[in-house]
PDB file of C-alpha atoms in Angstrom:
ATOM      1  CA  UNK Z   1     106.590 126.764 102.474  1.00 95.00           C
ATOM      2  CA  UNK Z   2     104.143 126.478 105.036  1.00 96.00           C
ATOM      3  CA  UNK Z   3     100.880 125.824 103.621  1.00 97.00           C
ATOM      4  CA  UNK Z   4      97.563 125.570 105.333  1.00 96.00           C
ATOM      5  CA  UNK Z   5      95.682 122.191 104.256  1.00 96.00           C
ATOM      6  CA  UNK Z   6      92.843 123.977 102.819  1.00 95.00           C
ATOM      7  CA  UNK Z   7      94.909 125.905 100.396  1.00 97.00           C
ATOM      8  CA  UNK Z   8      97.143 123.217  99.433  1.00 97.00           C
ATOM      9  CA  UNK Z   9      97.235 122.879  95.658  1.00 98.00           C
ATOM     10  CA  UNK Z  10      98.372 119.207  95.050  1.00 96.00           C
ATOM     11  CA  UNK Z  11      97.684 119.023  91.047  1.00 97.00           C
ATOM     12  CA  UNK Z  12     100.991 118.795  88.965  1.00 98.00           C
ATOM     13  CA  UNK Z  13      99.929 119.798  85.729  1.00 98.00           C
ATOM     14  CA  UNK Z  14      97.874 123.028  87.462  1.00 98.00           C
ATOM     15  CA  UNK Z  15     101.618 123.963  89.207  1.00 99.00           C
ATOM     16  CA  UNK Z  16     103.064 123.457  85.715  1.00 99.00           C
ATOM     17  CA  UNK Z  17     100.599 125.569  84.049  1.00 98.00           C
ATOM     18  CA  UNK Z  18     101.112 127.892  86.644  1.00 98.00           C
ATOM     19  CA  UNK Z  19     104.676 128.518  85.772  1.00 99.00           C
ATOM     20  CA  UNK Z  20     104.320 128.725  82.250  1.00 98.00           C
ATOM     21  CA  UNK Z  21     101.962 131.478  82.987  1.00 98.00           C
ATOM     22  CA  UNK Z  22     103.828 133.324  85.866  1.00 98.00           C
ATOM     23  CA  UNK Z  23     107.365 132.355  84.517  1.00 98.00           C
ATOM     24  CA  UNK Z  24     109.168 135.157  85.588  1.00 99.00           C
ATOM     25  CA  UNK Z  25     110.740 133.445  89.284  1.00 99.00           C
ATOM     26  CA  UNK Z  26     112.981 134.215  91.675  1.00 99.00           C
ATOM     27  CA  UNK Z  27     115.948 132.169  92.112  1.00 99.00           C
ATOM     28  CA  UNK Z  28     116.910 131.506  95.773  1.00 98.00           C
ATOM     29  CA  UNK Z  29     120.432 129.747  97.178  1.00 96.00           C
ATOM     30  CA  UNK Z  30     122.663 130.323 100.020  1.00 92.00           C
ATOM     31  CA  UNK Z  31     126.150 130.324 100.184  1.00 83.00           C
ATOM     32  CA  UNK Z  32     128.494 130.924 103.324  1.00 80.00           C
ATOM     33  CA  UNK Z  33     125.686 131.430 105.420  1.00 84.00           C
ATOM     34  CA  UNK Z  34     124.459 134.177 103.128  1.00 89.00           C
ATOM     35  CA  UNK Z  35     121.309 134.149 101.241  1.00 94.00           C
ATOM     36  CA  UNK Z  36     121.049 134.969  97.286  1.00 95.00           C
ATOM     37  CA  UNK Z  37     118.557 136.059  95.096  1.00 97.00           C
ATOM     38  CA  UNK Z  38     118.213 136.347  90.798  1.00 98.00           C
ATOM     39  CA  UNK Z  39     115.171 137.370  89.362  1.00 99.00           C
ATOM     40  CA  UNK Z  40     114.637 135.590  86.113  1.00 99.00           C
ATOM     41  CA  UNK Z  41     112.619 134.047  83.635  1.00 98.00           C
ATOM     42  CA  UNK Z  42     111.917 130.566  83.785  1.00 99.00           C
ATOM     43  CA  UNK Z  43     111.149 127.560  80.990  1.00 99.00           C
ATOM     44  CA  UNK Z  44     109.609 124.321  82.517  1.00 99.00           C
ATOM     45  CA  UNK Z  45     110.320 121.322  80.651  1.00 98.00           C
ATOM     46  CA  UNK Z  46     109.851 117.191  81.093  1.00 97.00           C
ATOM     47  CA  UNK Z  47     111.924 114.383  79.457  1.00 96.00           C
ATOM     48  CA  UNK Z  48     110.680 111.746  77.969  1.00 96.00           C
ATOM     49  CA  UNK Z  49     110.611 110.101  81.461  1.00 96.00           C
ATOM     50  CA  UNK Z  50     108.677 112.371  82.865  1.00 95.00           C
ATOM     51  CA  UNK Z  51     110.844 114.324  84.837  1.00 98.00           C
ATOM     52  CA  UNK Z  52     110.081 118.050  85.320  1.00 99.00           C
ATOM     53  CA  UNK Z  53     113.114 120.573  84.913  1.00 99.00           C
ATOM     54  CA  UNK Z  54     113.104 124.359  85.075  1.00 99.00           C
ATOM     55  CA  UNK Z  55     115.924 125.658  82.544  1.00 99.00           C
ATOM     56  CA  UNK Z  56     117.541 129.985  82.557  1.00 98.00           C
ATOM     57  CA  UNK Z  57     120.150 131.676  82.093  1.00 97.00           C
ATOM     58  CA  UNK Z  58     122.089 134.284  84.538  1.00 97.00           C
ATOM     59  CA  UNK Z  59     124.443 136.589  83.788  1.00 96.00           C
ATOM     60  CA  UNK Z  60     127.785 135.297  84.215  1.00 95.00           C
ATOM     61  CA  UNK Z  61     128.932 138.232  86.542  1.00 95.00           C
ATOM     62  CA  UNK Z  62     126.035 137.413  88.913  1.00 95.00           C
ATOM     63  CA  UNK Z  63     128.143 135.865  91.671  1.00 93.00           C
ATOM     64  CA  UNK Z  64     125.178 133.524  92.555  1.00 95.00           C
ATOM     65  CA  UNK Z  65     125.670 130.862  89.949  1.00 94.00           C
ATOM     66  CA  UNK Z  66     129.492 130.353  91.410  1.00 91.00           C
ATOM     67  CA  UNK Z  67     128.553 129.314  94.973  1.00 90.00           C
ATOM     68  CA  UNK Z  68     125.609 127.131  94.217  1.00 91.00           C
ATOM     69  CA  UNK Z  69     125.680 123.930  95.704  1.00 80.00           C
ATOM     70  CA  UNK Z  70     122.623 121.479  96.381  1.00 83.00           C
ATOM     71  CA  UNK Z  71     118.809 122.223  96.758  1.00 92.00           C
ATOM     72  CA  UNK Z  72     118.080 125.729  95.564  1.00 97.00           C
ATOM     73  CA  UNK Z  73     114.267 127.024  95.448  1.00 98.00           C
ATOM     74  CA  UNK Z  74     112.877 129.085  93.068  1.00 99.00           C
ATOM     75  CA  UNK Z  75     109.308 130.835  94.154  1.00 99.00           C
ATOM     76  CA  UNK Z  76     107.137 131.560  91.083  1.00 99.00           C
ATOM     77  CA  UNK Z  77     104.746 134.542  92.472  1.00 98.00           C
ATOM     78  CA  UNK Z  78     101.549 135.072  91.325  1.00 98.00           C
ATOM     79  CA  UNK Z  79      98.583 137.777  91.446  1.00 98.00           C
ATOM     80  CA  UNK Z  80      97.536 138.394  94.702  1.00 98.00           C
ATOM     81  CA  UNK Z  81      95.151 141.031  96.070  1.00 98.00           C
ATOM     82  CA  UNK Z  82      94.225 142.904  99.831  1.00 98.00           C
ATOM     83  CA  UNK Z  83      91.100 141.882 100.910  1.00 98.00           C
ATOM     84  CA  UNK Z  84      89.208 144.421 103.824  1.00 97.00           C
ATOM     85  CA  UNK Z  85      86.769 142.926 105.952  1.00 95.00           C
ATOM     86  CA  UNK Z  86      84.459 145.945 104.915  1.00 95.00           C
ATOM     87  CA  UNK Z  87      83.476 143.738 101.718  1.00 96.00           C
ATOM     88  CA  UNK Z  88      81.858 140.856 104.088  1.00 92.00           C
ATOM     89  CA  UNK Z  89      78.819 142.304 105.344  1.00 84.00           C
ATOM     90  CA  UNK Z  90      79.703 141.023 108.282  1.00 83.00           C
ATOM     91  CA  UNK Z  91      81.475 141.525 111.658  1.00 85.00           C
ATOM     92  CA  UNK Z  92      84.410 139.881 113.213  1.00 89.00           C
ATOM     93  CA  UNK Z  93      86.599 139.732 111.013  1.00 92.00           C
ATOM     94  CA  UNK Z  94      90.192 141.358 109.696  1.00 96.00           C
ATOM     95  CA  UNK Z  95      91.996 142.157 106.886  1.00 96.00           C
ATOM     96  CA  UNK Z  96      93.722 139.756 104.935  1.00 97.00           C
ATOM     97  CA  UNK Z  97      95.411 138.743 101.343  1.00 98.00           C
ATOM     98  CA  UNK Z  98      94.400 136.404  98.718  1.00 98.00           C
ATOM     99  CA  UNK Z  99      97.344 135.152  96.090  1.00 98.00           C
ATOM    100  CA  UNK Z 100      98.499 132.341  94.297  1.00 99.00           C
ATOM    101  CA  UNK Z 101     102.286 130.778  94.660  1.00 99.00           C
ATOM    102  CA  UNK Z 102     104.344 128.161  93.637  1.00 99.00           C
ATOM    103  CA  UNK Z 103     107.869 127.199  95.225  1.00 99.00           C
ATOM    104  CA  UNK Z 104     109.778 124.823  93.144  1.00 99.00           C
ATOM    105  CA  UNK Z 105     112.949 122.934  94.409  1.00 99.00           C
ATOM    106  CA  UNK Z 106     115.456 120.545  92.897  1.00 98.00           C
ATOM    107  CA  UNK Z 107     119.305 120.225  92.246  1.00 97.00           C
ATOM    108  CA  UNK Z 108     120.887 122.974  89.819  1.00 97.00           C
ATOM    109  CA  UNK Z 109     123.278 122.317  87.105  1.00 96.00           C
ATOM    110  CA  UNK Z 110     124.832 124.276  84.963  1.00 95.00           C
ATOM    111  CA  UNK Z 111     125.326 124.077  81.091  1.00 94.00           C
ATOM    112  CA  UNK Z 112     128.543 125.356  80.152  1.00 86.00           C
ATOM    113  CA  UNK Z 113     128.542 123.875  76.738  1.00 89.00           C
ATOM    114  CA  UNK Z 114     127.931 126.445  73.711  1.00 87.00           C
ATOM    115  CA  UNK Z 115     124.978 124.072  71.979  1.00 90.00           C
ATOM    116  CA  UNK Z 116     123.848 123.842  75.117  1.00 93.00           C
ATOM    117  CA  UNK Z 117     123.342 127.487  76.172  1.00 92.00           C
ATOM    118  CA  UNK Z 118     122.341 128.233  72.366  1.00 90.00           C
ATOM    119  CA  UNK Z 119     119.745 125.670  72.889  1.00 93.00           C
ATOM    120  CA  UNK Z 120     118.681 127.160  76.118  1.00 95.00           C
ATOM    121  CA  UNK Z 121     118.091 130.691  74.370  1.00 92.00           C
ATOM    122  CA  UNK Z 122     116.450 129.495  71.524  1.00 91.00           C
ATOM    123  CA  UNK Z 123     114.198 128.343  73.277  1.00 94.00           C
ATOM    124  CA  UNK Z 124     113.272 131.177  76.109  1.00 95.00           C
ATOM    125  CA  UNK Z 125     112.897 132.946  72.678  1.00 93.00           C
ATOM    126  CA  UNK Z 126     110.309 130.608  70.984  1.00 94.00           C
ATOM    127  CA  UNK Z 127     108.724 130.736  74.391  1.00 96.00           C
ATOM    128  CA  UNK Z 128     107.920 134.141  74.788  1.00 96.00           C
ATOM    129  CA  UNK Z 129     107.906 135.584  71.357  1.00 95.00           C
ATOM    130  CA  UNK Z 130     105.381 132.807  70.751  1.00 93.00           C
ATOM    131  CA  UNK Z 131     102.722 135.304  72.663  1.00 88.00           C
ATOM    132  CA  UNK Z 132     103.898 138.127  70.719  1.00 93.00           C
ATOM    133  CA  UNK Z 133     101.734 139.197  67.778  1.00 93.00           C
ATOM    134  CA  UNK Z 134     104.036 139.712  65.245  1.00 92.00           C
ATOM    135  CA  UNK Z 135     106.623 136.903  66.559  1.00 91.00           C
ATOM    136  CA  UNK Z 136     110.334 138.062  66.466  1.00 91.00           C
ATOM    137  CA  UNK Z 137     112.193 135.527  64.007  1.00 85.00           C
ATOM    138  CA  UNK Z 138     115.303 134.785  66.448  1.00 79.00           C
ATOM    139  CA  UNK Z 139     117.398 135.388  63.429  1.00 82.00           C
ATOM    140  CA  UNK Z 140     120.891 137.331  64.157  1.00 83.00           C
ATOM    141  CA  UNK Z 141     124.205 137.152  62.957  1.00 87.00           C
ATOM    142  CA  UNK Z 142     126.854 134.457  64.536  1.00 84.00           C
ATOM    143  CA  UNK Z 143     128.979 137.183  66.155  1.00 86.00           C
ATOM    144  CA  UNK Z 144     126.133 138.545  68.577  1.00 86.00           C
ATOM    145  CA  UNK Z 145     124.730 134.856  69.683  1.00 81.00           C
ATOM    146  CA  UNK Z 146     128.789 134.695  70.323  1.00 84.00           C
ATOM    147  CA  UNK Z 147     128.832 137.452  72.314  1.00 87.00           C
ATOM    148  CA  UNK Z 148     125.642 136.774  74.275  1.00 85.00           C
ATOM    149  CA  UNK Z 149     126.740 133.487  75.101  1.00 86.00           C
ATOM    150  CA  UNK Z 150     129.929 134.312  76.151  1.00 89.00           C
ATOM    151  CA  UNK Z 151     128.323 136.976  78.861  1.00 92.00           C
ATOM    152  CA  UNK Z 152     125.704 134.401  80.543  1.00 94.00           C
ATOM    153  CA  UNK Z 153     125.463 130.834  82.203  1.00 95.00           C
ATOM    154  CA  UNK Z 154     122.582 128.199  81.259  1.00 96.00           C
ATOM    155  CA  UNK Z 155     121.538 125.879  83.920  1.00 97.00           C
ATOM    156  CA  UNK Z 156     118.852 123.681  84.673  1.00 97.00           C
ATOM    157  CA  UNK Z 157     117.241 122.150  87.930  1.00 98.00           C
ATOM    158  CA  UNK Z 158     115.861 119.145  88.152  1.00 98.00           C
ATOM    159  CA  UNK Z 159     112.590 119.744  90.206  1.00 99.00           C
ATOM    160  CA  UNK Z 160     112.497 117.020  93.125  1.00 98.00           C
ATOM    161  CA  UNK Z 161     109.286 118.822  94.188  1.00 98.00           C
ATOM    162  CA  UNK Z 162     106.772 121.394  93.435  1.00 99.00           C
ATOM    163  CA  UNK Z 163     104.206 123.808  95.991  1.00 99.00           C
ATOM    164  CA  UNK Z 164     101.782 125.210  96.013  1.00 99.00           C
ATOM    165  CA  UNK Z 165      99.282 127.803  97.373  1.00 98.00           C
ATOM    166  CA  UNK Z 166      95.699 129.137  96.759  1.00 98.00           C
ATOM    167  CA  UNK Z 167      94.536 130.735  99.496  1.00 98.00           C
ATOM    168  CA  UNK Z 168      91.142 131.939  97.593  1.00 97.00           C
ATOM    169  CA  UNK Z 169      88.888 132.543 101.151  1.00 96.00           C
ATOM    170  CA  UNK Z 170      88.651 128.826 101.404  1.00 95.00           C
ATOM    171  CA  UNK Z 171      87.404 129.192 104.527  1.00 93.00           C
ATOM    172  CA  UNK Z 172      84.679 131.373 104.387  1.00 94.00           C
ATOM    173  CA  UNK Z 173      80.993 130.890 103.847  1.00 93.00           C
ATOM    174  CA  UNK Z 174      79.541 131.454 100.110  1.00 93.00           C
ATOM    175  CA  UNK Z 175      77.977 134.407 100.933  1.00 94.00           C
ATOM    176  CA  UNK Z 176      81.671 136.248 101.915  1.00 94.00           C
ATOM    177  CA  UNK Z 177      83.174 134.494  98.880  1.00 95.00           C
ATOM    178  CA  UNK Z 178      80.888 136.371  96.537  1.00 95.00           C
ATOM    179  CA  UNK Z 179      80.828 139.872  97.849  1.00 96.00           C
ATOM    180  CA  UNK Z 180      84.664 139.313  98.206  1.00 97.00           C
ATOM    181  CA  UNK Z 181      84.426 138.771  94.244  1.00 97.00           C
ATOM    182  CA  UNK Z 182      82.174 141.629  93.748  1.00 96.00           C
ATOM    183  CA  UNK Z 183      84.338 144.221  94.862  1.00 97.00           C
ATOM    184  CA  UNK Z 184      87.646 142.634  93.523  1.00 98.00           C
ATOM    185  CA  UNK Z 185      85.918 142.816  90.012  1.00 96.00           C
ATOM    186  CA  UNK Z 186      85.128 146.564  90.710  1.00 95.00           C
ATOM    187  CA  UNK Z 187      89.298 147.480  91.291  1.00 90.00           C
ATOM    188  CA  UNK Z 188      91.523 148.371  88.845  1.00 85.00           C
ATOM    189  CA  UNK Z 189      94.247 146.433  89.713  1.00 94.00           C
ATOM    190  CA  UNK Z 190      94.532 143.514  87.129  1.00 96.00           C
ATOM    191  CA  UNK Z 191      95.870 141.064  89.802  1.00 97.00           C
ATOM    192  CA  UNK Z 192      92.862 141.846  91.819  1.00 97.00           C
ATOM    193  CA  UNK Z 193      90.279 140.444  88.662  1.00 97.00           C
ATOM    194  CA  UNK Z 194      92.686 137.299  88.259  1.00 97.00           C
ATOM    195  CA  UNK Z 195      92.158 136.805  92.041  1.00 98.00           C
ATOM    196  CA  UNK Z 196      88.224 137.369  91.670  1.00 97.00           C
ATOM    197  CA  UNK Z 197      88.589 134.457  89.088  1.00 97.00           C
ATOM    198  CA  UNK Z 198      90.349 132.114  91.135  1.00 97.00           C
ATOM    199  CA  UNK Z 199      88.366 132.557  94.192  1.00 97.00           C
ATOM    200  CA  UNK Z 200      85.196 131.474  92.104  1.00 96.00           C
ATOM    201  CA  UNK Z 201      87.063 128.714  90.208  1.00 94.00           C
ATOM    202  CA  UNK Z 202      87.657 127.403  93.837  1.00 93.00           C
ATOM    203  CA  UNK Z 203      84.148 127.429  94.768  1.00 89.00           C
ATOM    204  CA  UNK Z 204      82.447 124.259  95.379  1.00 79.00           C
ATOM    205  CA  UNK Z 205      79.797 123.821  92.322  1.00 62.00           C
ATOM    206  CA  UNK Z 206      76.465 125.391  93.231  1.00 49.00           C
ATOM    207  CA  UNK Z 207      73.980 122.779  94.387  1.00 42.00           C
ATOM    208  CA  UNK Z 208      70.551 122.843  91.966  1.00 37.00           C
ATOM    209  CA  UNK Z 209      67.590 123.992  93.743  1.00 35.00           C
ATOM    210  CA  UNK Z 210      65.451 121.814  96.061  1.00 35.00           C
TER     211      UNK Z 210
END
């Protein structure tokens, strides 16, 4: 993805954090000079070597999984918010948007094996039950894990590199960045708060007073 220099985000473990967070991706691949597209939710694991993967599951009618071939790239939105040049107190300026993304590519492989695609939803499960208050056990009988198995395919991809982007008003003065926060904190809109918080995690730490 193109990426501006001051918006680059360079730090592995913050793009794997990321992911964990906003886990629900989108799949891209193309295929006959088509493109194709799967929403779907997203584990990110590393071996014991280090290597990162990103493991799902797709439906098995989902024609995508059958023409895969190669790099595929799966972008992991995340909040994002309008920002009006009304908010700067200044003029000169135009409308823009503030958001967080990563894009995520490597070689997919599929796991055709039953352990294997057991293992794979076991563990979405643990995953995101594990944020649920009253935890969902996992525990049903043989002949449904049969019969969801039977109707999806696992794969993994073996990430050969991650991106990312912050664009968090980088490149405006302090005095933007704050009223910028101000009135983000005053929406409604969730992702607009998250992006409030990011912009002023970005800020350079405020210098004591002379």
């Amino acid at each position: 993805m193109y990426i501006p220099k001051e918006y680059e985000m360079k730090d592995e473990e913050t793009l794997v954090d990321f992911i964990r967070e906003y886990s629900f991706g989108i799949l891209f691949s193309q295929a006959k000079g088509a493109p194709h597209g799967t929403h779907l939710p997203f584990l990110i694991e590393r071996d014991k070597e280090g290597q990162l993967y990103l493991v799902s599951h797709m439906s098995r009618a989902n024609p995508q999984w059958q023409a895969i071939g190669g790099t595929v790239l799966t972008v992991f939105p995340g909040p994002h918010a309008y920002v009006t040049p009304s908010w700067y107190g200044a003029a000169g300026f135009v409308p823009t948007w503030d958001y967080l993304s990563v894009h995520a590519y490597g070689d997919f492989a599929r796991v055709d094996d039953a352990e294997g695609l057991r293992s794979i939803m076991e563990r979405t499960i643990r995953f995101y039950e594990s944020g649920m208050p009253e935890p969902w056990d996992g525990r049903v009988p043989d002949h449904v894990y049969d019969r969801l198995i039977g109707g999806v395919v696992g794969f993994r991809i073996k990430i050969a590199r991650l991106e990312g982007q912050w664009k968090l008003h980088q490149d405006h003065t302090e005095e933007r960045r704050r009223n910028v926060i101000r009135h983000l904190r005053q929406s409604g809109r969730e992702d607009a708060r998250s992006i409030a918080d990011a912009i002023e995690r970005a800020m350079p730490a405020s210098r004591p007073a002379e």
